[in-house]
Short mmCIF file of C-alpha atoms in Angstrom, two decimals:
data_model
loop_
_atom_site.label_atom_id
_atom_site.label_comp_id
_atom_site.label_asym_id
_atom_site.label_seq_id
_atom_site.Cartn_x
_atom_site.Cartn_y
_atom_site.Cartn_z
CA MET A 1 28.46 -16.96 -27.53
CA ASP A 2 27.06 -15.30 -24.03
CA ASN A 3 24.66 -17.70 -22.53
CA ARG A 4 24.19 -14.95 -19.59
CA LYS A 5 20.56 -14.59 -19.21
CA TYR A 6 18.47 -11.30 -18.16
CA ALA A 7 15.50 -10.45 -17.26
CA ILE A 8 13.09 -6.57 -17.95
CA GLY A 9 11.81 -5.03 -15.40
CA ILE A 10 8.54 -2.89 -16.85
CA ASP A 11 8.02 1.00 -14.72
CA PHE A 12 4.29 2.45 -15.46
CA GLY A 13 4.64 5.37 -13.99
CA THR A 14 2.26 8.36 -13.89
CA ASP A 15 3.17 10.16 -17.35
CA SER A 16 5.48 6.97 -18.52
CA VAL A 17 6.36 3.69 -19.04
CA ARG A 18 9.94 2.26 -18.26
CA ALA A 19 11.73 -0.63 -19.16
CA LEU A 20 14.69 -1.98 -18.00
CA VAL A 21 16.60 -5.13 -19.43
CA VAL A 22 19.28 -6.44 -16.40
CA ALA A 23 21.10 -9.04 -15.87
CA THR A 24 20.48 -11.81 -13.68
CA ASP A 25 23.56 -12.60 -12.82
CA ASN A 26 24.77 -9.74 -11.59
CA GLY A 27 22.33 -6.81 -11.91
CA GLU A 28 23.80 -5.08 -14.69
CA GLU A 29 21.83 -2.90 -15.99
CA VAL A 30 22.26 -3.18 -19.59
CA ALA A 31 19.30 -0.79 -21.74
CA SER A 32 16.41 0.75 -20.63
CA CYS A 33 13.41 3.72 -22.44
CA VAL A 34 11.07 5.21 -21.84
CA SER A 35 7.79 6.20 -23.35
CA LEU A 36 5.40 8.89 -22.57
CA TYR A 37 1.42 7.95 -22.47
CA LYS A 38 0.24 9.66 -25.43
CA ARG A 39 -3.19 10.63 -24.44
CA TRP A 40 -1.96 11.46 -20.69
CA SER A 41 0.34 14.07 -21.66
CA GLU A 42 -2.27 16.15 -24.08
CA GLY A 43 -4.19 15.78 -21.06
CA LYS A 44 -7.23 14.01 -22.52
CA TYR A 45 -9.78 12.42 -20.49
CA CYS A 46 -8.38 14.77 -16.69
CA ASN A 47 -9.53 17.68 -14.67
CA PRO A 48 -7.72 18.59 -12.58
CA LYS A 49 -10.22 21.04 -10.83
CA LEU A 50 -12.14 17.96 -10.15
CA ASN A 51 -9.28 15.62 -9.08
CA GLN A 52 -9.94 13.74 -11.92
CA TYR A 53 -7.32 11.20 -13.20
CA ARG A 54 -8.16 9.22 -15.41
CA GLN A 55 -6.70 7.17 -17.68
CA HIS A 56 -6.68 5.29 -21.48
CA PRO A 57 -5.53 1.12 -21.69
CA LEU A 58 -4.00 1.83 -25.14
CA ASP A 59 -1.61 4.17 -23.45
CA TYR A 60 -0.07 1.54 -20.81
CA ILE A 61 -0.09 -1.16 -24.58
CA GLU A 62 1.46 1.33 -26.30
CA SER A 63 3.27 2.71 -24.62
CA LEU A 64 4.77 -0.78 -22.64
CA THR A 65 5.33 -1.70 -26.37
CA GLU A 66 7.48 0.96 -28.08
CA ALA A 67 9.25 1.21 -23.89
CA VAL A 68 10.26 -3.13 -24.45
CA ASN A 69 11.13 -2.78 -28.41
CA GLY A 70 13.32 0.59 -27.32
CA ALA A 71 15.39 -0.96 -24.84
CA LEU A 72 15.62 -4.37 -26.70
CA ALA A 73 16.91 -2.47 -30.41
CA GLN A 74 19.86 -1.33 -27.76
CA CYS A 75 21.52 -4.87 -27.37
CA ASP A 76 23.07 -7.13 -28.56
CA LYS A 77 20.29 -10.29 -30.43
CA ALA A 78 22.17 -12.26 -27.95
CA VAL A 79 20.25 -10.85 -24.95
CA SER A 80 16.86 -10.60 -26.61
CA ASP A 81 17.24 -14.16 -26.56
CA GLY A 82 18.89 -14.45 -23.08
CA VAL A 83 15.85 -12.93 -21.67
CA VAL A 84 13.84 -15.65 -19.18
CA GLY A 85 11.64 -12.74 -17.57
CA LEU A 86 9.80 -10.04 -16.98
CA SER A 87 6.98 -8.10 -14.74
CA PHE A 88 5.33 -4.99 -13.82
CA ASP A 89 5.66 -2.81 -11.45
CA CYS A 90 2.46 -0.08 -11.23
CA THR A 91 0.86 2.95 -9.69
CA ALA A 92 -1.89 2.20 -7.11
CA SER A 93 -4.45 2.03 -6.76
CA THR A 94 -5.38 2.44 -10.43
CA PRO A 95 -8.16 0.20 -10.97
CA VAL A 96 -10.36 0.11 -14.12
CA LEU A 97 -13.99 -1.95 -14.58
CA THR A 98 -13.71 -4.97 -16.53
CA ASP A 99 -16.55 -6.75 -18.99
CA CYS A 100 -16.47 -10.72 -18.29
CA GLU A 101 -13.84 -11.64 -20.24
CA GLY A 102 -11.31 -8.60 -17.81
CA THR A 103 -11.48 -6.52 -21.09
CA PRO A 104 -11.04 -2.90 -19.39
CA LEU A 105 -14.51 -1.28 -20.21
CA ALA A 106 -12.84 1.38 -22.27
CA LEU A 107 -11.63 -0.77 -24.83
CA LEU A 108 -15.52 -1.38 -25.30
CA GLN A 109 -15.98 0.27 -28.30
CA GLU A 110 -19.45 2.00 -26.56
CA TYR A 111 -17.15 3.04 -24.22
CA ALA A 112 -14.22 4.00 -25.52
CA GLU A 113 -14.23 7.85 -24.66
CA ASN A 114 -15.87 7.09 -21.41
CA PRO A 115 -13.16 7.93 -18.16
CA ASP A 116 -14.58 6.28 -16.03
CA ALA A 117 -14.64 3.46 -18.28
CA MET A 118 -10.58 3.90 -17.64
CA PHE A 119 -8.23 3.55 -15.37
CA ILE A 120 -8.65 5.74 -12.29
CA LEU A 121 -5.15 6.52 -11.75
CA TRP A 122 -3.78 6.93 -7.74
CA LYS A 123 -4.12 10.49 -7.19
CA ASP A 124 -7.85 10.89 -8.43
CA HIS A 125 -10.24 12.17 -5.32
CA THR A 126 -12.93 11.44 -7.52
CA ALA A 127 -14.28 9.30 -4.62
CA ILE A 128 -14.06 10.96 -2.10
CA ALA A 129 -17.83 10.40 -0.61
CA GLU A 130 -17.95 7.12 -1.69
CA SER A 131 -14.59 7.27 0.48
CA ASP A 132 -16.76 8.01 3.98
CA LYS A 133 -19.57 6.02 3.34
CA ILE A 134 -17.17 2.95 3.07
CA ASN A 135 -15.44 3.55 6.56
CA GLU A 136 -18.32 4.74 8.38
CA VAL A 137 -20.12 1.71 8.20
CA ALA A 138 -16.13 0.17 8.82
CA LYS A 139 -16.69 1.28 12.15
CA HIS A 140 -19.95 -0.06 12.99
CA TRP A 141 -19.53 -3.32 11.62
CA HIS A 142 -18.79 -6.28 13.98
CA THR A 143 -15.13 -6.10 11.76
CA ASP A 144 -12.41 -3.39 10.67
CA TYR A 145 -11.80 -4.71 7.24
CA THR A 146 -9.79 -1.17 7.02
CA LYS A 147 -7.62 -2.17 10.01
CA TYR A 148 -4.43 -3.14 8.25
CA GLY A 149 -5.37 0.02 6.13
CA GLY A 150 -4.33 2.32 9.05
CA GLY A 151 -8.06 2.66 9.62
CA ASN A 152 -9.07 4.18 6.88
CA HIS A 153 -10.12 3.47 3.18
CA SER A 154 -8.70 5.90 1.18
CA CYS A 155 -10.44 7.83 -2.73
CA GLU A 156 -7.30 6.98 -3.37
CA TRP A 157 -7.93 3.06 -3.79
CA VAL A 158 -10.34 0.23 -5.24
CA TRP A 159 -13.39 0.43 -3.71
CA ALA A 160 -14.20 3.45 -3.50
CA LYS A 161 -12.92 4.75 -7.14
CA MET A 162 -15.11 1.76 -7.94
CA LEU A 163 -18.23 2.28 -6.31
CA HIS A 164 -18.11 6.06 -7.35
CA SER A 165 -17.76 4.85 -11.13
CA LEU A 166 -21.49 2.31 -10.88
CA ARG A 167 -22.83 5.90 -9.71
CA VAL A 168 -21.92 8.76 -11.86
CA ALA A 169 -21.84 6.35 -14.71
CA PRO A 170 -25.17 3.98 -15.62
CA GLU A 171 -24.40 3.30 -18.64
CA LEU A 172 -21.09 1.23 -16.92
CA ARG A 173 -23.53 -1.35 -15.26
CA GLU A 174 -24.23 -3.07 -18.64
CA LYS A 175 -21.19 -5.13 -18.97
CA ALA A 176 -19.67 -4.14 -15.73
CA TYR A 177 -18.53 -7.74 -14.16
CA SER A 178 -15.68 -6.66 -12.44
CA TRP A 179 -12.41 -4.75 -11.51
CA MET A 180 -8.80 -4.65 -11.28
CA GLU A 181 -5.44 -3.73 -10.42
CA HIS A 182 -3.32 -2.43 -13.28
CA CYS A 183 -0.85 -4.82 -11.91
CA ASP A 184 -2.71 -7.78 -12.42
CA TRP A 185 -4.70 -6.45 -15.58
CA ILE A 186 -0.86 -6.27 -17.50
CA SER A 187 1.13 -10.07 -16.27
CA ALA A 188 -2.99 -11.32 -16.60
CA LEU A 189 -2.61 -9.55 -20.34
CA LEU A 190 0.78 -10.75 -21.23
CA SER A 191 0.07 -14.15 -20.03
CA GLY A 192 -3.21 -14.84 -22.65
CA ASP A 193 -5.66 -15.07 -20.03
CA THR A 194 -7.57 -12.20 -18.32
CA THR A 195 -11.06 -13.65 -17.15
CA PRO A 196 -11.87 -12.20 -13.66
CA GLU A 197 -11.65 -15.71 -12.21
CA LYS A 198 -8.49 -17.02 -13.50
CA ILE A 199 -5.52 -14.51 -13.10
CA ILE A 200 -3.76 -14.15 -10.25
CA ARG A 201 -4.11 -11.02 -8.03
CA SER A 202 -1.00 -9.17 -6.32
CA ARG A 203 -1.23 -9.51 -2.44
CA CYS A 204 0.53 -5.68 -3.02
CA ALA A 205 -2.24 -4.22 -4.36
CA ALA A 206 -5.54 -5.61 -2.84
CA GLY A 207 -3.68 -5.50 0.55
CA HIS A 208 -3.08 -1.96 1.09
CA LYS A 209 -5.69 -0.79 -1.83
CA ALA A 210 -8.42 -3.65 -1.33
CA MET A 211 -8.81 -4.20 1.61
CA TRP A 212 -8.07 -7.93 0.64
CA HIS A 213 -6.65 -10.17 4.11
CA ALA A 214 -5.81 -13.36 5.52
CA GLU A 215 -8.07 -13.12 8.79
CA TRP A 216 -10.84 -12.64 7.20
CA GLY A 217 -10.68 -14.50 4.11
CA GLY A 218 -9.89 -12.41 1.65
CA MET A 219 -12.51 -9.85 1.17
CA PRO A 220 -15.05 -8.30 2.78
CA GLU A 221 -18.31 -10.31 3.49
CA LEU A 222 -20.91 -9.48 1.20
CA ALA A 223 -23.39 -8.07 3.50
CA PHE A 224 -20.71 -5.44 4.19
CA PHE A 225 -20.56 -4.68 0.83
CA GLU A 226 -24.60 -4.18 0.11
CA GLU A 227 -24.45 -1.93 3.72
CA VAL A 228 -21.89 0.10 1.42
CA ASP A 229 -24.35 0.43 -1.68
CA PRO A 230 -26.54 -2.55 -3.09
CA LEU A 231 -24.68 -1.50 -6.72
CA LEU A 232 -21.70 -3.29 -5.31
CA ASP A 233 -23.21 -6.78 -5.58
CA ILE A 234 -21.97 -6.60 -9.76
CA PHE A 235 -18.73 -7.95 -7.73
CA ASN A 236 -20.57 -11.09 -6.22
CA GLY A 237 -18.70 -13.60 -7.75
CA HIS A 238 -16.41 -12.25 -9.76
CA LEU A 239 -13.67 -11.54 -7.31
CA PHE A 240 -11.24 -13.16 -5.83
CA THR A 241 -10.39 -15.12 -2.11
CA GLU A 242 -6.68 -15.86 -2.86
CA THR A 243 -3.63 -13.70 -3.54
CA TYR A 244 0.11 -14.29 -5.33
CA THR A 245 3.26 -11.94 -3.35
CA SER A 246 5.82 -10.92 -5.79
CA ASP A 247 8.47 -14.02 -6.36
CA ILE A 248 6.14 -16.25 -7.84
CA ALA A 249 4.98 -16.31 -11.58
CA ALA A 250 1.75 -15.66 -12.82
CA GLY A 251 1.91 -16.62 -16.00
CA LYS A 252 3.86 -17.65 -19.39
CA LEU A 253 4.01 -15.25 -21.93
CA CYS A 254 1.70 -15.82 -24.80
CA LYS A 255 2.37 -16.10 -28.52
CA GLU A 256 0.58 -12.75 -29.42
CA TRP A 257 2.49 -10.42 -26.92
CA ALA A 258 5.53 -12.44 -27.69
CA GLU A 259 6.02 -11.44 -31.50
CA ARG A 260 4.73 -7.62 -29.99
CA LEU A 261 7.80 -7.28 -28.42
CA GLY A 262 10.15 -9.28 -30.18
CA LEU A 263 10.84 -12.10 -26.80
CA LYS A 264 10.72 -15.56 -26.84
CA GLU A 265 7.20 -16.94 -26.17
CA GLY A 266 6.87 -18.92 -23.05
CA ILE A 267 9.20 -17.07 -20.80
CA ALA A 268 7.84 -16.62 -16.92
CA VAL A 269 5.96 -13.18 -16.16
CA GLY A 270 5.73 -12.69 -13.34
CA VAL A 271 3.05 -11.26 -10.32
CA GLY A 272 3.42 -6.86 -10.31
CA ALA A 273 3.08 -5.00 -7.47
CA ILE A 274 2.92 -1.40 -6.74
CA ASP A 275 5.78 0.62 -8.21
CA CYS A 276 6.44 2.31 -4.53
CA HIS A 277 7.21 -1.55 -2.94
CA VAL A 278 9.17 -2.29 -5.89
CA GLY A 279 11.27 0.53 -5.71
CA ALA A 280 11.99 0.03 -1.85
CA VAL A 281 13.28 -3.81 -2.93
CA GLY A 282 15.65 -2.61 -4.89
CA ALA A 283 17.01 0.55 -3.26
CA GLY A 284 17.78 -2.07 -0.41
CA VAL A 285 14.55 -2.40 2.09
CA ARG A 286 15.35 -4.40 5.58
CA ASP A 287 13.90 -3.70 9.20
CA ASN A 288 14.62 -0.16 10.39
CA VAL A 289 15.37 1.06 7.16
CA LEU A 290 12.59 3.53 5.37
CA VAL A 291 12.80 3.41 1.61
CA LYS A 292 11.16 6.82 0.58
CA VAL A 293 10.42 7.38 -3.24
CA MET A 294 11.04 11.04 -3.95
CA GLY A 295 8.34 12.31 -6.39
CA THR A 296 5.01 13.40 -7.54
CA SER A 297 4.52 12.27 -4.20
CA THR A 298 6.77 10.50 -2.06
CA CYS A 299 5.76 7.05 -0.21
CA ASP A 300 7.22 5.67 2.45
CA ILE A 301 8.73 1.50 2.91
CA THR A 302 9.82 -0.20 5.36
CA THR A 303 9.65 -4.27 7.00
CA ALA A 304 9.17 -5.31 10.25
CA GLU A 305 9.42 -8.73 11.41
CA TYR A 306 5.88 -11.14 12.32
CA ASN A 307 6.63 -11.25 16.23
CA VAL A 308 7.76 -7.01 15.88
CA ILE A 309 3.98 -6.04 15.31
CA GLY A 310 2.62 -9.43 16.47
CA ASN A 311 -1.16 -7.96 16.16
CA ARG A 312 -1.27 -4.25 16.76
CA THR A 313 -2.20 -2.29 12.94
CA VAL A 314 -0.50 0.94 12.84
CA ARG A 315 -2.69 3.85 12.49
CA GLY A 316 -2.89 6.41 9.61
CA ILE A 317 -0.66 4.77 7.38
CA CYS A 318 -1.73 3.04 4.31
CA GLY A 319 -1.51 -0.47 4.64
CA GLN A 320 0.70 -3.61 6.40
CA VAL A 321 0.46 -6.47 4.21
CA ASP A 322 1.99 -9.51 4.74
CA GLY A 323 4.81 -10.21 2.41
CA SER A 324 3.96 -7.06 -0.17
CA VAL A 325 7.38 -5.45 0.11
CA LEU A 326 9.55 -8.66 1.52
CA PRO A 327 8.13 -12.47 1.44
CA GLY A 328 8.71 -13.33 5.62
CA ARG A 329 7.98 -9.79 6.25
CA ILE A 330 4.90 -7.14 7.02
CA GLY A 331 5.37 -4.64 4.86
CA PHE A 332 4.38 -0.95 5.28
CA GLU A 333 3.31 2.49 3.39
CA ALA A 334 3.28 5.59 4.16
CA GLY A 335 3.75 8.58 1.82
CA GLN A 336 2.68 12.20 1.51
CA ALA A 337 0.17 13.09 -0.98
CA ALA A 338 1.75 16.20 -2.57
CA PHE A 339 5.82 16.52 -2.53
CA GLY A 340 7.65 17.24 -6.43
CA ASP A 341 4.01 18.44 -6.77
CA ILE A 342 4.71 21.04 -4.79
CA TYR A 343 7.33 22.47 -5.80
CA ALA A 344 6.16 22.54 -9.87
CA TRP A 345 3.44 24.37 -8.13
CA TYR A 346 5.00 26.87 -7.53
CA LYS A 347 7.67 26.56 -10.60
CA ARG A 348 4.60 27.10 -13.10
CA LEU A 349 3.19 29.73 -10.35
CA LEU A 350 6.33 32.32 -10.84
CA GLY A 351 7.02 31.01 -14.54
CA TRP A 352 3.15 32.16 -15.76
CA SER A 353 4.56 35.39 -17.60
CA LEU A 354 6.70 33.16 -18.96
CA LYS A 355 4.21 31.83 -21.46
CA PHE A 356 4.97 35.06 -23.78
CA VAL A 357 8.09 34.68 -24.24
CA ALA A 358 9.76 31.37 -25.68
CA ASP A 359 11.62 28.50 -24.25
CA MET A 360 8.94 28.82 -21.58
CA PRO A 361 10.60 25.68 -20.24
CA ALA A 362 14.45 26.38 -20.65
CA LEU A 363 13.35 29.93 -17.77
CA GLU A 364 10.87 28.07 -15.19
CA ASP A 365 14.20 25.19 -14.87
CA LYS A 366 16.41 28.45 -14.32
CA ILE A 367 13.81 30.24 -11.78
CA LEU A 368 13.71 26.54 -10.07
CA ALA A 369 18.32 26.70 -9.79
CA GLU A 370 17.75 30.45 -8.30
CA LEU A 371 15.36 30.05 -5.78
CA THR A 372 17.36 27.18 -4.46
CA ARG A 373 20.60 28.30 -4.48
CA GLN A 374 18.77 31.63 -2.20
CA ALA A 375 16.66 30.03 -0.76
CA GLU A 376 19.60 27.47 1.02
CA GLN A 377 21.69 30.63 1.95
CA LEU A 378 18.61 32.23 4.17
CA PRO A 379 19.35 31.86 7.73
CA LEU A 380 16.79 30.26 10.33
CA THR A 381 14.76 33.26 12.39
CA ALA A 382 11.91 32.94 15.02
CA ASP A 383 9.35 34.75 12.34
CA ASP A 384 10.50 32.12 9.23
CA MET A 385 7.06 31.68 6.54
CA ILE A 386 5.41 28.25 7.47
CA ALA A 387 3.95 26.10 4.66
CA VAL A 388 1.92 22.91 5.63
CA ASP A 389 2.32 20.55 2.67
CA TRP A 390 -1.06 19.03 2.42
CA PHE A 391 -1.42 20.71 -1.28
CA ASN A 392 -3.28 17.57 -2.30
CA GLY A 393 -4.80 16.93 0.86
CA ARG A 394 -2.64 15.16 3.43
CA ARG A 395 -1.95 11.21 2.43
CA SER A 396 0.25 9.85 6.03
CA PRO A 397 -0.86 10.19 8.75
CA ASP A 398 -4.09 10.43 8.79
CA ASP A 399 -5.68 10.21 5.68
CA ASP A 400 -7.60 13.68 5.49
CA PRO A 401 -8.10 14.06 0.64
CA LEU A 402 -10.00 17.20 1.89
CA ALA A 403 -6.91 19.07 3.56
CA THR A 404 -5.57 21.99 1.98
CA GLY A 405 -1.75 23.50 1.84
CA LYS A 406 -0.98 26.39 3.56
CA LEU A 407 1.86 29.89 3.55
CA LEU A 408 1.33 31.43 6.92
CA ASN A 409 3.23 34.43 7.65
CA LEU A 410 3.71 36.46 4.83
CA THR A 411 4.18 39.83 5.14
CA LEU A 412 5.14 42.88 2.37
CA ALA A 413 8.71 41.98 2.78
CA THR A 414 7.84 38.00 1.97
CA SER A 415 10.34 36.55 -1.05
CA ALA A 416 9.81 34.65 -3.44
CA PRO A 417 13.06 32.35 -2.14
CA GLU A 418 11.55 33.00 1.99
CA ILE A 419 8.41 30.59 0.46
CA PHE A 420 10.87 28.24 -1.90
CA LYS A 421 12.46 27.23 1.76
CA ALA A 422 9.11 26.98 3.64
CA LEU A 423 7.95 24.69 0.89
CA VAL A 424 10.68 23.04 1.45
CA GLU A 425 10.61 23.18 5.04
CA ALA A 426 7.29 21.72 4.92
CA THR A 427 7.45 18.45 2.76
CA ALA A 428 10.54 17.92 5.30
CA PHE A 429 7.87 18.27 8.56
CA GLY A 430 5.97 16.27 7.24
CA SER A 431 8.71 13.10 6.42
CA ARG A 432 9.25 13.51 9.62
CA ALA A 433 5.57 13.15 10.78
CA ILE A 434 5.42 10.07 8.99
CA ASN A 435 8.71 8.98 10.84
CA GLU A 436 7.44 10.04 14.51
CA ARG A 437 4.02 8.13 14.13
CA LEU A 438 6.15 5.10 12.96
CA ALA A 439 8.04 5.25 16.02
CA ASP A 440 4.70 5.80 18.54
CA GLU A 441 3.81 2.07 17.18
CA GLY A 442 6.36 0.36 17.14
CA LEU A 443 8.33 0.97 14.16
CA PRO A 444 11.42 3.07 15.07
CA ILE A 445 14.39 3.97 11.17
CA ASP A 446 17.31 4.41 11.81
CA THR A 447 18.08 4.90 8.35
CA ILE A 448 16.68 7.01 4.87
CA LEU A 449 17.09 5.48 1.67
CA ALA A 450 15.62 7.68 -1.24
CA VAL A 451 15.52 6.98 -4.65
CA GLY A 452 13.91 8.82 -6.98
CA GLY A 453 14.91 12.15 -8.94
CA ILE A 454 14.27 14.80 -6.66
CA SER A 455 16.73 13.02 -4.62
CA LYS A 456 19.36 13.46 -7.12
CA LYS A 457 18.60 16.80 -8.49
CA SER A 458 18.14 19.19 -4.92
CA ARG A 459 20.92 18.90 -2.36
CA PHE A 460 19.30 22.03 -0.72
CA VAL A 461 16.05 19.20 0.23
CA MET A 462 18.00 16.51 0.61
CA GLN A 463 19.64 18.02 3.63
CA THR A 464 16.84 20.05 4.89
CA MET A 465 15.15 17.13 5.34
CA ALA A 466 17.85 14.49 7.26
CA ASP A 467 17.93 18.27 9.21
CA VAL A 468 14.41 18.01 10.00
CA ILE A 469 13.75 14.02 10.84
CA GLY A 470 17.33 13.54 12.17
CA VAL A 471 17.96 10.42 10.30
CA PRO A 472 20.74 9.69 8.21
CA ILE A 473 19.36 10.07 4.37
CA ARG A 474 21.74 7.67 2.32
CA VAL A 475 20.77 8.60 -1.90
CA VAL A 476 20.28 5.35 -3.73
CA ARG A 477 23.10 5.00 -6.61
CA SER A 478 20.83 3.93 -9.21
CA THR A 479 19.49 6.51 -11.96
CA GLN A 480 16.11 3.35 -12.36
#
């Protein structure tokens, strides 16, 4: 009889949900399944020209159900019976406005097709004006509530996004009562109670993306938000003071979701966290070691003991939070707003004419493979093209969502592989800038652990990065 215990990890990515079944005694990966978001795949509710990226909560619900059931379908019944808990990581900041019961407004009939009632994806940049206002007030307030967030509240983060929705969609104000990060809502949903004042909130998400900090007793004071915009009074008394690290349970799996997922009622539901932070734990993050999660963008995660950082704050990163990565450590996050997205853009650009022929995706992949082959054979010269990697703004160091990418030294003799080489070097130097900022602030990096698709797919990208940064890079074996 199989007496082993299992856990299910559920990753809500930008495009899909992945469910992974793992044995708790040795970490064996037993089964996994991926489910694409249906509406997102169709491009619904998004407008790239406006940097608007929204996801419907039904995509999360449907793909979660499909992914977990798909993974368990690959297992014996003894595995399903042996599952003792499940937990989540999600993109962040990906918040949503909710009503007084904690229901995302897009799940209410009257707002079902309203993009501002949906989850606002991490890479949405529609809230620049709101971000600027928050930062302006913070720099003149008696307490700089942005100081543990690198000295800036990004347009990618909670308060800017929620204020933007309230401003541009006044019809939402009638039902808007609170907000939730994706990882908090999904844990509460599966636990059976989404009441805003009752749910367990992730310290990881709140600390890095919502200006929560124990130094000022939780969230910034009400007067600060009123100075930013009186509309934020909507949330007064409807949020939280305490946050929780991911080594505790947020609740127990309720009957409805136990039946939907084919699991036992009452098993543990973990406190969710930001995807790159959980990925860093899986990769083996530790002090002076940077985990680089390499995908459409990058997230760079490291940790330090309390006495190493003391009362200092690191400038220009995406936050430093007690327990956000590992309990008993300060977790640090930085990253590049575009990485794999830049290569994908260039592939699409060169493949534009292929839309007139059959089998376009296969031909685009061949283009990228040949670009790589030729680019890695090019010599380094003083006349090489230079590129800047801010194609989706600059995230770290020193956030600037309005920054743009650049290509310099173009001539009539410039070839496609030369441009690709410059783009790869740009992403590598963008990574180097992050490492240099951490070192300048007393957090030197000795080793990089790389996870994500690019780390396994492109030896050229990884070798260029190691050469440019000047530290060893180890690629984590697991594909999960």
